[in-house]
Amino acid sequence: MTDLVDLGGPVIAVLMAMSVLGLAVAVWKLLIFELESVGRTAARGAVGATLDHVRGAAQPPEVLRARLSAQLEADFGKLGYGLRVLELIAQIAPLLGLFGTVLGMIDAFRTLQEADSSADPSLLAGGIWVALMTTAAGLVVAIPASVLVGWFDSRLDAHERLARNALEAALAPDVITAKPCDQRNLRVAHAT
């Protein structure tokens, strides 16, 4: 591992640290999402506890809906906490890889300049190899982070839909479970 850092320089060291941080955040979020059943059911975890307040509440549905919607927003904010770190890793890692490429190319051309008229192409090739390695390392860190952010976001979106539907079903069970009415009955009801 130290050989890799020696070859790629400080950019590789930063990318390695970012990959460790990204892995730690991903494992942490996976555990949280599993414990809270994010995307599968709204009956467990903090969201489930919020929805439990609907049962036996003495407040009108409109007041309860507003209060519980605000609490659900706070619950979703807590569930999404930490995903910004993965987003930043996904955005910054390729830029760091590119930065390492630029530094490697500068070093390669500096070495070529110092060699003067006895320039050996292998000196240039070695610098280019190192430069391209940092680009590859940046992409290796960024791509999984980007995929994980998309997956976590889709699970959170599904969880939010489940929770909102559960809230509406609890506050207005007649509306959610009502069958579509017959058009003839609707016309008769409006005519009278």
XYZ file of C-alpha atoms in Angstrom:
192
model
C 0.000 0.000 0.000
C 2.851 2.382 0.750
C 4.266 1.530 -2.684
C 1.051 2.774 -4.232
C 1.247 6.017 -2.258
C 4.925 6.403 -3.197
C 4.054 6.010 -6.880
C 0.978 8.239 -6.926
C 2.021 10.721 -4.309
C -0.221 12.611 -1.946
C -3.188 12.457 -4.331
C -3.329 8.672 -4.018
C -3.090 8.984 -0.225
C -6.056 11.385 -0.176
C -8.048 9.117 -2.514
C -7.336 6.133 -0.292
C -8.527 8.070 2.755
C -11.666 9.077 0.852
C -12.334 5.464 -0.105
C -12.044 4.348 3.526
C -14.367 7.167 4.622
C -16.841 6.314 1.851
C -16.822 2.643 2.810
C -17.394 3.506 6.470
C -20.325 5.794 5.616
C -21.828 3.177 3.280
C -21.668 0.428 5.923
C -23.088 2.797 8.557
C -25.992 3.805 6.287
C -26.655 0.175 5.312
C -26.982 -0.732 8.989
C -29.266 2.222 9.685
C -31.418 1.484 6.644
C -31.695 -2.168 7.683
C -32.631 -1.319 11.270
C -35.227 1.216 10.118
C -36.492 -1.003 7.236
C -36.044 1.946 4.885
C -37.913 1.416 1.637
C -39.689 -1.747 2.822
C -42.127 -0.693 5.537
C -43.108 2.471 7.346
C -44.112 0.572 10.481
C -40.632 0.350 12.049
C -38.084 2.788 13.370
C -38.464 6.516 13.850
C -41.001 6.857 11.039
C -43.103 4.072 12.544
C -42.982 5.794 15.940
C -44.148 9.035 14.342
C -47.017 7.285 12.587
C -48.044 5.617 15.868
C -49.036 9.074 17.171
C -52.035 9.034 14.820
C -53.803 6.306 16.791
C -55.899 7.730 19.580
C -55.004 11.348 18.833
C -57.617 13.847 19.947
C -56.665 16.529 17.446
C -58.420 17.221 14.152
C -56.876 15.428 11.143
C -55.635 18.689 9.572
C -53.685 19.705 12.674
C -52.386 16.191 13.159
C -51.384 15.944 9.475
C -49.374 19.169 9.666
C -47.659 18.209 12.910
C -46.837 14.670 11.801
C -45.702 15.806 8.342
C -43.179 18.106 10.002
C -42.022 15.256 12.226
C -41.723 12.948 9.199
C -39.562 15.548 7.458
C -37.273 15.575 10.484
C -37.188 11.762 10.495
C -36.271 11.667 6.791
C -33.566 14.259 7.411
C -32.051 12.001 10.060
C -32.213 8.998 7.752
C -30.512 10.945 4.967
C -27.798 12.269 7.257
C -24.358 11.254 5.985
C -25.339 10.779 2.356
C -23.863 14.173 1.549
C -20.436 12.739 2.401
C -20.883 10.054 -0.262
C -22.059 12.679 -2.751
C -18.972 14.786 -2.083
C -16.701 11.770 -2.481
C -18.397 10.928 -5.783
C -17.851 14.501 -7.005
C -14.378 15.208 -5.643
C -12.602 11.887 -6.306
C -12.497 12.248 -10.132
C -11.291 15.820 -9.762
C -8.517 14.681 -7.442
C -7.614 11.982 -9.959
C -7.420 14.612 -12.658
C -5.342 16.810 -10.384
C -2.947 13.890 -9.874
C -2.786 13.454 -13.645
C -1.837 17.091 -14.115
C 0.817 16.831 -11.391
C 2.177 13.657 -12.989
C 2.346 15.266 -16.420
C 4.114 18.303 -14.979
C 6.627 15.991 -13.330
C 7.100 14.000 -16.566
C 7.784 17.119 -18.611
C 10.040 18.532 -15.917
C 12.070 15.312 -16.019
C 12.157 15.500 -19.805
C 13.374 19.095 -19.631
C 16.104 18.230 -17.124
C 17.322 15.431 -19.393
C 17.839 18.073 -22.077
C 19.052 16.644 -25.387
C 19.595 13.115 -24.049
C 15.876 12.608 -23.393
C 14.840 9.021 -22.848
C 11.215 8.279 -23.779
C 10.970 5.894 -20.838
C 11.309 8.874 -18.468
C 8.242 10.437 -20.048
C 6.340 7.144 -20.112
C 6.926 6.591 -16.383
C 5.478 9.990 -15.527
C 2.492 9.456 -17.785
C 1.881 6.032 -16.224
C 1.799 7.546 -12.753
C -0.434 10.361 -13.966
C -2.962 7.969 -15.465
C -2.904 5.834 -12.319
C -4.238 8.745 -10.281
C -7.075 9.246 -12.763
C -7.994 5.578 -12.524
C -7.826 5.697 -8.717
C -10.134 8.718 -8.675
C -12.672 6.894 -10.822
C -12.401 3.711 -8.745
C -13.344 5.736 -5.670
C -16.011 7.899 -7.338
C -18.036 5.333 -9.272
C -19.067 3.126 -6.319
C -19.804 6.210 -4.210
C -22.058 7.567 -6.953
C -23.879 4.247 -7.330
C -24.401 4.022 -3.569
C -25.789 7.558 -3.376
C -28.306 6.727 -6.096
C -29.322 3.510 -4.357
C -29.672 5.153 -0.931
C -31.681 8.034 -2.435
C -34.075 5.649 -4.180
C -34.608 3.724 -0.934
C -35.288 6.992 0.918
C -37.769 8.088 -1.769
C -39.607 4.766 -1.530
C -39.637 5.039 2.255
C -41.052 8.550 2.097
C -43.847 7.410 -0.230
C -44.670 4.526 2.113
C -44.737 6.824 5.130
C -46.864 9.494 3.436
C -49.333 6.861 2.231
C -49.487 5.315 5.709
C -50.098 8.753 7.241
C -52.921 9.502 4.818
C -54.426 6.049 5.336
C -54.408 6.579 9.103
C -55.849 10.111 8.946
C -58.468 9.495 6.278
C -59.122 5.748 6.040
C -62.447 6.294 4.229
C -60.779 8.204 1.395
C -57.905 5.768 0.893
C -60.062 2.612 0.970
C -63.062 4.049 -0.879
C -63.975 2.382 -4.151
C -64.331 4.478 -7.253
C -67.881 5.710 -7.446
C -70.183 5.103 -10.325
C -70.468 8.073 -12.711
C -74.273 7.819 -12.736
C -74.441 8.201 -8.948
C -72.121 11.195 -9.157
C -74.394 12.942 -11.701
C -77.464 12.244 -9.589
C -75.781 13.544 -6.442
C -74.719 16.772 -8.180
C -78.115 17.295 -9.790
C -79.953 17.377 -6.467
